[in-house]
Amino acid sequence: MSAMRLLVLGAVRQHGRAHGYQVRGDLEYWGAHEWAQAKPGSLYHALKQMAKQGLLRAHATAPSPDGGPPRTEYELTDAGEAEFFALLRDALSRPGQRNDVLSAGLGFLVELERAEAVALLRERVRALEEWRATATEEYVPAEGPGSLGHIGEIMHMWVDAADHGAAWTRGLIVRIEGGAYVFAGEGEPFVGVLADGEENPYATGEAHPGDDA
């Protein structure tokens, strides 16, 4: 799955309606241009594609403040809302995906109810443990990677990653069950997007023709 798709839908959803430059600012504020390679060209392409697919509704607005052409604001359709939550649940529960997908999922974790977030993370742990049990039928860590020659280092790396991933996920579950963070339906959520006109301290400054979109 695409981290960009989840990031864009989530950013637009948090604003209610947002134009491309706002979404770009959010992604840069979150550092996604580094850990998800969320570059401006890919972002504007994603917005236009998801509008064509019926996941976003496009609205023409007044000319941009700097005198450029009218910007297009986007909002999620019902299909976009359903896609956002499907991608979010998949990102949190299914291991084996790239770290940028999990990172995007964590960014929108609190859009779920607390109990569901815990259930999805428990499913992640279960899947990691199941994979590890299957993998170690052939490769036994206690024997060390050398038991399979240097090729054993590959499996050693993946088993170690599964162990680390499961331990990290269990720790997150403990924090959530202990009351960390404000989840859906619990009160005023944490604001993780830039307000209109707020300066972005992490902006790349990279110009792109779609900045007026």
PDB file of C-alpha atoms in Angstrom:
ATOM      1  CA  MET A   1       0.000   0.000   0.000  1.00  0.00           C
ATOM      2  CA  SER A   2       1.070   3.618  -0.461  1.00  0.00           C
ATOM      3  CA  ALA A   3       2.013   5.729   2.534  1.00  0.00           C
ATOM      4  CA  MET A   4       1.377   8.819   0.384  1.00  0.00           C
ATOM      5  CA  ARG A   5      -2.249   7.817  -0.157  1.00  0.00           C
ATOM      6  CA  LEU A   6      -2.891   7.496   3.589  1.00  0.00           C
ATOM      7  CA  LEU A   7      -0.954  10.670   4.392  1.00  0.00           C
ATOM      8  CA  VAL A   8      -2.820  12.804   1.883  1.00  0.00           C
ATOM      9  CA  LEU A   9      -6.258  11.515   2.827  1.00  0.00           C
ATOM     10  CA  GLY A  10      -5.463  11.955   6.518  1.00  0.00           C
ATOM     11  CA  ALA A  11      -4.117  15.483   6.112  1.00  0.00           C
ATOM     12  CA  VAL A  12      -7.123  16.624   4.088  1.00  0.00           C
ATOM     13  CA  ARG A  13      -9.455  14.974   6.587  1.00  0.00           C
ATOM     14  CA  GLN A  14      -7.887  16.774   9.549  1.00  0.00           C
ATOM     15  CA  HIS A  15      -8.421  20.150   7.869  1.00  0.00           C
ATOM     16  CA  GLY A  16     -11.921  19.357   6.606  1.00  0.00           C
ATOM     17  CA  ARG A  17     -10.999  21.102   3.372  1.00  0.00           C
ATOM     18  CA  ALA A  18      -7.460  21.831   2.267  1.00  0.00           C
ATOM     19  CA  HIS A  19      -5.537  22.897  -0.804  1.00  0.00           C
ATOM     20  CA  GLY A  20      -2.365  21.248  -2.002  1.00  0.00           C
ATOM     21  CA  TYR A  21      -0.024  23.772  -0.414  1.00  0.00           C
ATOM     22  CA  GLN A  22      -1.602  23.182   3.013  1.00  0.00           C
ATOM     23  CA  VAL A  23      -1.255  19.410   2.644  1.00  0.00           C
ATOM     24  CA  ARG A  24       2.339  19.843   1.542  1.00  0.00           C
ATOM     25  CA  GLY A  25       3.006  21.979   4.628  1.00  0.00           C
ATOM     26  CA  ASP A  26       1.549  19.327   6.915  1.00  0.00           C
ATOM     27  CA  LEU A  27       3.619  16.546   5.360  1.00  0.00           C
ATOM     28  CA  GLU A  28       6.803  18.600   5.667  1.00  0.00           C
ATOM     29  CA  TYR A  29       5.874  19.508   9.267  1.00  0.00           C
ATOM     30  CA  TRP A  30       5.598  15.769  10.031  1.00  0.00           C
ATOM     31  CA  GLY A  31       8.917  15.091   8.271  1.00  0.00           C
ATOM     32  CA  ALA A  32       7.214  12.884   5.692  1.00  0.00           C
ATOM     33  CA  HIS A  33       9.331  14.356   2.898  1.00  0.00           C
ATOM     34  CA  GLU A  34      12.222  12.520   4.589  1.00  0.00           C
ATOM     35  CA  TRP A  35      10.785   9.257   5.961  1.00  0.00           C
ATOM     36  CA  ALA A  36       8.140   8.717   3.262  1.00  0.00           C
ATOM     37  CA  GLN A  37       9.795  10.498   0.330  1.00  0.00           C
ATOM     38  CA  ALA A  38       6.593  12.575   0.113  1.00  0.00           C
ATOM     39  CA  LYS A  39       7.876  14.982  -2.510  1.00  0.00           C
ATOM     40  CA  PRO A  40       5.727  17.840  -3.921  1.00  0.00           C
ATOM     41  CA  GLY A  41       5.302  16.244  -7.353  1.00  0.00           C
ATOM     42  CA  SER A  42       4.005  13.002  -5.850  1.00  0.00           C
ATOM     43  CA  LEU A  43       1.694  14.907  -3.500  1.00  0.00           C
ATOM     44  CA  TYR A  44      -0.024  16.965  -6.195  1.00  0.00           C
ATOM     45  CA  HIS A  45      -0.302  13.920  -8.420  1.00  0.00           C
ATOM     46  CA  ALA A  46      -1.923  11.983  -5.556  1.00  0.00           C
ATOM     47  CA  LEU A  47      -4.465  14.752  -4.928  1.00  0.00           C
ATOM     48  CA  LYS A  48      -5.513  14.874  -8.579  1.00  0.00           C
ATOM     49  CA  GLN A  49      -5.630  11.090  -8.946  1.00  0.00           C
ATOM     50  CA  MET A  50      -7.733  10.583  -5.833  1.00  0.00           C
ATOM     51  CA  ALA A  51     -10.117  13.300  -7.011  1.00  0.00           C
ATOM     52  CA  LYS A  52     -10.510  11.382 -10.302  1.00  0.00           C
ATOM     53  CA  GLN A  53     -11.109   8.183  -8.324  1.00  0.00           C
ATOM     54  CA  GLY A  54     -13.904   9.796  -6.320  1.00  0.00           C
ATOM     55  CA  LEU A  55     -12.038   9.753  -3.004  1.00  0.00           C
ATOM     56  CA  LEU A  56     -11.666  13.542  -2.889  1.00  0.00           C
ATOM     57  CA  ARG A  57     -14.052  16.290  -3.964  1.00  0.00           C
ATOM     58  CA  ALA A  58     -12.369  19.289  -5.615  1.00  0.00           C
ATOM     59  CA  HIS A  59     -13.574  22.873  -5.097  1.00  0.00           C
ATOM     60  CA  ALA A  60     -12.281  25.873  -7.068  1.00  0.00           C
ATOM     61  CA  THR A  61     -11.481  28.801  -4.750  1.00  0.00           C
ATOM     62  CA  ALA A  62     -10.493  32.442  -5.027  1.00  0.00           C
ATOM     63  CA  PRO A  63      -7.048  33.370  -6.386  1.00  0.00           C
ATOM     64  CA  SER A  64      -4.155  32.579  -4.054  1.00  0.00           C
ATOM     65  CA  PRO A  65      -2.976  35.379  -1.723  1.00  0.00           C
ATOM     66  CA  ASP A  66       0.190  35.990  -3.747  1.00  0.00           C
ATOM     67  CA  GLY A  67      -1.795  36.729  -6.895  1.00  0.00           C
ATOM     68  CA  GLY A  68      -1.414  33.304  -8.467  1.00  0.00           C
ATOM     69  CA  PRO A  69      -4.191  31.326 -10.145  1.00  0.00           C
ATOM     70  CA  PRO A  70      -7.140  30.029  -8.112  1.00  0.00           C
ATOM     71  CA  ARG A  71      -6.262  27.206  -5.778  1.00  0.00           C
ATOM     72  CA  THR A  72      -8.218  23.988  -5.582  1.00  0.00           C
ATOM     73  CA  GLU A  73      -9.438  22.854  -2.196  1.00  0.00           C
ATOM     74  CA  TYR A  74     -10.144  19.190  -1.537  1.00  0.00           C
ATOM     75  CA  GLU A  75     -12.358  17.363   0.941  1.00  0.00           C
ATOM     76  CA  LEU A  76     -12.981  13.676   1.494  1.00  0.00           C
ATOM     77  CA  THR A  77     -16.007  12.038  -0.072  1.00  0.00           C
ATOM     78  CA  ASP A  78     -17.777   9.165   1.690  1.00  0.00           C
ATOM     79  CA  ALA A  79     -15.626   6.815  -0.397  1.00  0.00           C
ATOM     80  CA  GLY A  80     -12.518   8.736   0.670  1.00  0.00           C
ATOM     81  CA  GLU A  81     -13.509   8.441   4.323  1.00  0.00           C
ATOM     82  CA  ALA A  82     -13.931   4.680   3.937  1.00  0.00           C
ATOM     83  CA  GLU A  83     -10.599   4.398   2.112  1.00  0.00           C
ATOM     84  CA  PHE A  84      -8.805   6.394   4.796  1.00  0.00           C
ATOM     85  CA  PHE A  85      -9.943   4.077   7.584  1.00  0.00           C
ATOM     86  CA  ALA A  86      -9.279   0.947   5.529  1.00  0.00           C
ATOM     87  CA  LEU A  87      -5.705   2.085   4.861  1.00  0.00           C
ATOM     88  CA  LEU A  88      -5.220   3.139   8.491  1.00  0.00           C
ATOM     89  CA  ARG A  89      -6.384  -0.206   9.881  1.00  0.00           C
ATOM     90  CA  ASP A  90      -4.211  -2.097   7.415  1.00  0.00           C
ATOM     91  CA  ALA A  91      -1.142   0.014   8.233  1.00  0.00           C
ATOM     92  CA  LEU A  92      -1.460  -0.656  11.962  1.00  0.00           C
ATOM     93  CA  SER A  93      -2.390  -4.338  11.905  1.00  0.00           C
ATOM     94  CA  ARG A  94      -0.380  -5.860   9.070  1.00  0.00           C
ATOM     95  CA  PRO A  95       3.379  -6.248   9.521  1.00  0.00           C
ATOM     96  CA  GLY A  96       5.749  -6.758   6.635  1.00  0.00           C
ATOM     97  CA  GLN A  97       5.058  -3.375   5.091  1.00  0.00           C
ATOM     98  CA  ARG A  98       7.568  -0.558   4.745  1.00  0.00           C
ATOM     99  CA  ASN A  99       8.276   1.622   7.762  1.00  0.00           C
ATOM    100  CA  ASP A 100       6.785   4.663   6.032  1.00  0.00           C
ATOM    101  CA  VAL A 101       3.391   2.930   5.916  1.00  0.00           C
ATOM    102  CA  LEU A 102       3.484   2.139   9.642  1.00  0.00           C
ATOM    103  CA  SER A 103       4.687   5.686  10.358  1.00  0.00           C
ATOM    104  CA  ALA A 104       1.738   7.101   8.429  1.00  0.00           C
ATOM    105  CA  GLY A 105      -0.594   4.828  10.384  1.00  0.00           C
ATOM    106  CA  LEU A 106       0.859   5.979  13.691  1.00  0.00           C
ATOM    107  CA  GLY A 107       0.304   9.580  12.619  1.00  0.00           C
ATOM    108  CA  PHE A 108      -3.441   8.940  12.490  1.00  0.00           C
ATOM    109  CA  LEU A 109      -3.666   6.344  15.258  1.00  0.00           C
ATOM    110  CA  VAL A 110      -5.878   8.532  17.456  1.00  0.00           C
ATOM    111  CA  GLU A 111      -8.517   8.873  14.734  1.00  0.00           C
ATOM    112  CA  LEU A 112      -9.668   5.452  15.957  1.00  0.00           C
ATOM    113  CA  GLU A 113     -11.337   4.590  19.236  1.00  0.00           C
ATOM    114  CA  ARG A 114      -8.869   3.412  21.865  1.00  0.00           C
ATOM    115  CA  ALA A 115     -10.179  -0.170  22.023  1.00  0.00           C
ATOM    116  CA  GLU A 116      -9.961  -0.603  18.260  1.00  0.00           C
ATOM    117  CA  ALA A 117      -6.421   0.784  18.137  1.00  0.00           C
ATOM    118  CA  VAL A 118      -5.352  -1.753  20.764  1.00  0.00           C
ATOM    119  CA  ALA A 119      -7.087  -4.586  18.905  1.00  0.00           C
ATOM    120  CA  LEU A 120      -5.312  -3.693  15.643  1.00  0.00           C
ATOM    121  CA  LEU A 121      -1.936  -3.540  17.375  1.00  0.00           C
ATOM    122  CA  ARG A 122      -2.582  -6.888  19.060  1.00  0.00           C
ATOM    123  CA  GLU A 123      -3.257  -8.316  15.609  1.00  0.00           C
ATOM    124  CA  ARG A 124       0.094  -6.930  14.507  1.00  0.00           C
ATOM    125  CA  VAL A 125       1.850  -8.725  17.369  1.00  0.00           C
ATOM    126  CA  ARG A 126      -0.018 -11.961  16.603  1.00  0.00           C
ATOM    127  CA  ALA A 127       1.010 -11.823  12.933  1.00  0.00           C
ATOM    128  CA  LEU A 128       4.649 -11.121  13.830  1.00  0.00           C
ATOM    129  CA  GLU A 129       4.730 -14.054  16.250  1.00  0.00           C
ATOM    130  CA  GLU A 130       3.110 -16.335  13.680  1.00  0.00           C
ATOM    131  CA  TRP A 131       5.648 -15.348  11.026  1.00  0.00           C
ATOM    132  CA  ARG A 132       8.519 -15.871  13.450  1.00  0.00           C
ATOM    133  CA  ALA A 133       7.283 -19.350  14.394  1.00  0.00           C
ATOM    134  CA  THR A 134       7.072 -20.343  10.736  1.00  0.00           C
ATOM    135  CA  ALA A 135      10.476 -18.881   9.860  1.00  0.00           C
ATOM    136  CA  THR A 136      12.283 -20.522  12.733  1.00  0.00           C
ATOM    137  CA  GLU A 137      11.109 -23.987  11.720  1.00  0.00           C
ATOM    138  CA  GLU A 138      14.046 -23.825   9.297  1.00  0.00           C
ATOM    139  CA  TYR A 139      16.267 -21.280  11.014  1.00  0.00           C
ATOM    140  CA  VAL A 140      16.898 -21.613  14.744  1.00  0.00           C
ATOM    141  CA  PRO A 141      18.387 -18.375  16.201  1.00  0.00           C
ATOM    142  CA  ALA A 142      20.064 -20.243  19.061  1.00  0.00           C
ATOM    143  CA  GLU A 143      22.304 -21.967  16.533  1.00  0.00           C
ATOM    144  CA  GLY A 144      23.440 -18.590  15.213  1.00  0.00           C
ATOM    145  CA  PRO A 145      23.357 -17.279  11.650  1.00  0.00           C
ATOM    146  CA  GLY A 146      26.513 -19.185  10.725  1.00  0.00           C
ATOM    147  CA  SER A 147      24.584 -22.446  10.730  1.00  0.00           C
ATOM    148  CA  LEU A 148      23.333 -21.490   7.272  1.00  0.00           C
ATOM    149  CA  GLY A 149      26.523 -19.866   6.081  1.00  0.00           C
ATOM    150  CA  HIS A 150      26.522 -16.150   5.394  1.00  0.00           C
ATOM    151  CA  ILE A 151      22.984 -16.512   3.948  1.00  0.00           C
ATOM    152  CA  GLY A 152      21.864 -17.120   7.520  1.00  0.00           C
ATOM    153  CA  GLU A 153      22.485 -13.430   8.222  1.00  0.00           C
ATOM    154  CA  ILE A 154      19.443 -12.609   6.089  1.00  0.00           C
ATOM    155  CA  MET A 155      17.084 -14.689   8.205  1.00  0.00           C
ATOM    156  CA  HIS A 156      18.846 -13.543  11.370  1.00  0.00           C
ATOM    157  CA  MET A 157      18.087  -9.939  10.412  1.00  0.00           C
ATOM    158  CA  TRP A 158      14.409 -10.654   9.719  1.00  0.00           C
ATOM    159  CA  VAL A 159      13.897 -12.656  12.905  1.00  0.00           C
ATOM    160  CA  ASP A 160      15.550  -9.905  14.914  1.00  0.00           C
ATOM    161  CA  ALA A 161      13.330  -7.315  13.215  1.00  0.00           C
ATOM    162  CA  ALA A 162      10.229  -9.370  14.044  1.00  0.00           C
ATOM    163  CA  ASP A 163      11.271  -9.654  17.697  1.00  0.00           C
ATOM    164  CA  HIS A 164      11.976  -5.936  17.908  1.00  0.00           C
ATOM    165  CA  GLY A 165       8.731  -5.058  16.135  1.00  0.00           C
ATOM    166  CA  ALA A 166       6.661  -7.224  18.454  1.00  0.00           C
ATOM    167  CA  ALA A 167       8.370  -5.812  21.572  1.00  0.00           C
ATOM    168  CA  TRP A 168       7.881  -2.233  20.392  1.00  0.00           C
ATOM    169  CA  THR A 169       4.219  -2.872  19.572  1.00  0.00           C
ATOM    170  CA  ARG A 170       3.589  -4.443  22.992  1.00  0.00           C
ATOM    171  CA  GLY A 171       5.101  -1.355  24.598  1.00  0.00           C
ATOM    172  CA  LEU A 172       2.802   0.909  22.601  1.00  0.00           C
ATOM    173  CA  ILE A 173      -0.192  -1.194  23.653  1.00  0.00           C
ATOM    174  CA  VAL A 174       0.800  -0.811  27.310  1.00  0.00           C
ATOM    175  CA  ARG A 175       1.044   2.980  26.904  1.00  0.00           C
ATOM    176  CA  ILE A 176      -2.327   3.209  25.179  1.00  0.00           C
ATOM    177  CA  GLU A 177      -4.051   0.970  27.723  1.00  0.00           C
ATOM    178  CA  GLY A 178      -2.461   3.102  30.437  1.00  0.00           C
ATOM    179  CA  GLY A 179      -4.324   6.160  29.153  1.00  0.00           C
ATOM    180  CA  ALA A 180      -1.804   7.766  26.819  1.00  0.00           C
ATOM    181  CA  TYR A 181      -3.140  10.139  24.136  1.00  0.00           C
ATOM    182  CA  VAL A 182      -6.660  11.309  23.328  1.00  0.00           C
ATOM    183  CA  PHE A 183      -8.497   8.939  21.015  1.00  0.00           C
ATOM    184  CA  ALA A 184     -11.682   9.383  19.001  1.00  0.00           C
ATOM    185  CA  GLY A 185     -14.682  10.118  21.164  1.00  0.00           C
ATOM    186  CA  GLU A 186     -12.624  10.974  24.255  1.00  0.00           C
ATOM    187  CA  GLY A 187     -12.374  14.751  24.039  1.00  0.00           C
ATOM    188  CA  GLU A 188     -10.352  17.468  22.356  1.00  0.00           C
ATOM    189  CA  PRO A 189      -7.829  15.793  20.033  1.00  0.00           C
ATOM    190  CA  PHE A 190      -4.193  16.715  19.642  1.00  0.00           C
ATOM    191  CA  VAL A 191      -3.783  19.182  16.764  1.00  0.00           C
ATOM    192  CA  GLY A 192      -1.123  17.841  14.434  1.00  0.00           C
ATOM    193  CA  VAL A 193      -1.595  20.190  11.490  1.00  0.00           C
ATOM    194  CA  LEU A 194      -0.534  23.756  10.845  1.00  0.00           C
ATOM    195  CA  ALA A 195      -3.114  26.508  11.286  1.00  0.00           C
ATOM    196  CA  ASP A 196      -3.794  28.765   8.311  1.00  0.00           C
ATOM    197  CA  GLY A 197      -0.958  31.265   8.035  1.00  0.00           C
ATOM    198  CA  GLU A 198       1.192  29.500  10.638  1.00  0.00           C
ATOM    199  CA  GLU A 199       4.851  29.419   9.657  1.00  0.00           C
ATOM    200  CA  ASN A 200       6.222  25.953   9.046  1.00  0.00           C
ATOM    201  CA  PRO A 201       9.662  25.623  10.696  1.00  0.00           C
ATOM    202  CA  TYR A 202      10.365  22.488   8.673  1.00  0.00           C
ATOM    203  CA  ALA A 203       9.419  23.773   5.216  1.00  0.00           C
ATOM    204  CA  THR A 204      11.853  22.672   2.533  1.00  0.00           C
ATOM    205  CA  GLY A 205      11.417  25.818   0.473  1.00  0.00           C
ATOM    206  CA  GLU A 206      11.457  23.703  -2.676  1.00  0.00           C
ATOM    207  CA  ALA A 207       9.288  25.353  -5.326  1.00  0.00           C
ATOM    208  CA  HIS A 208       6.907  23.297  -7.416  1.00  0.00           C
ATOM    209  CA  PRO A 209       4.442  24.309 -10.167  1.00  0.00           C
ATOM    210  CA  GLY A 210       1.623  22.681  -8.220  1.00  0.00           C
ATOM    211  CA  ASP A 211       2.026  25.018  -5.250  1.00  0.00           C
ATOM    212  CA  ASP A 212      -0.949  27.032  -6.475  1.00  0.00           C
ATOM    213  CA  ALA A 213      -3.076  23.905  -6.755  1.00  0.00           C
TER     214      ALA A 213
END
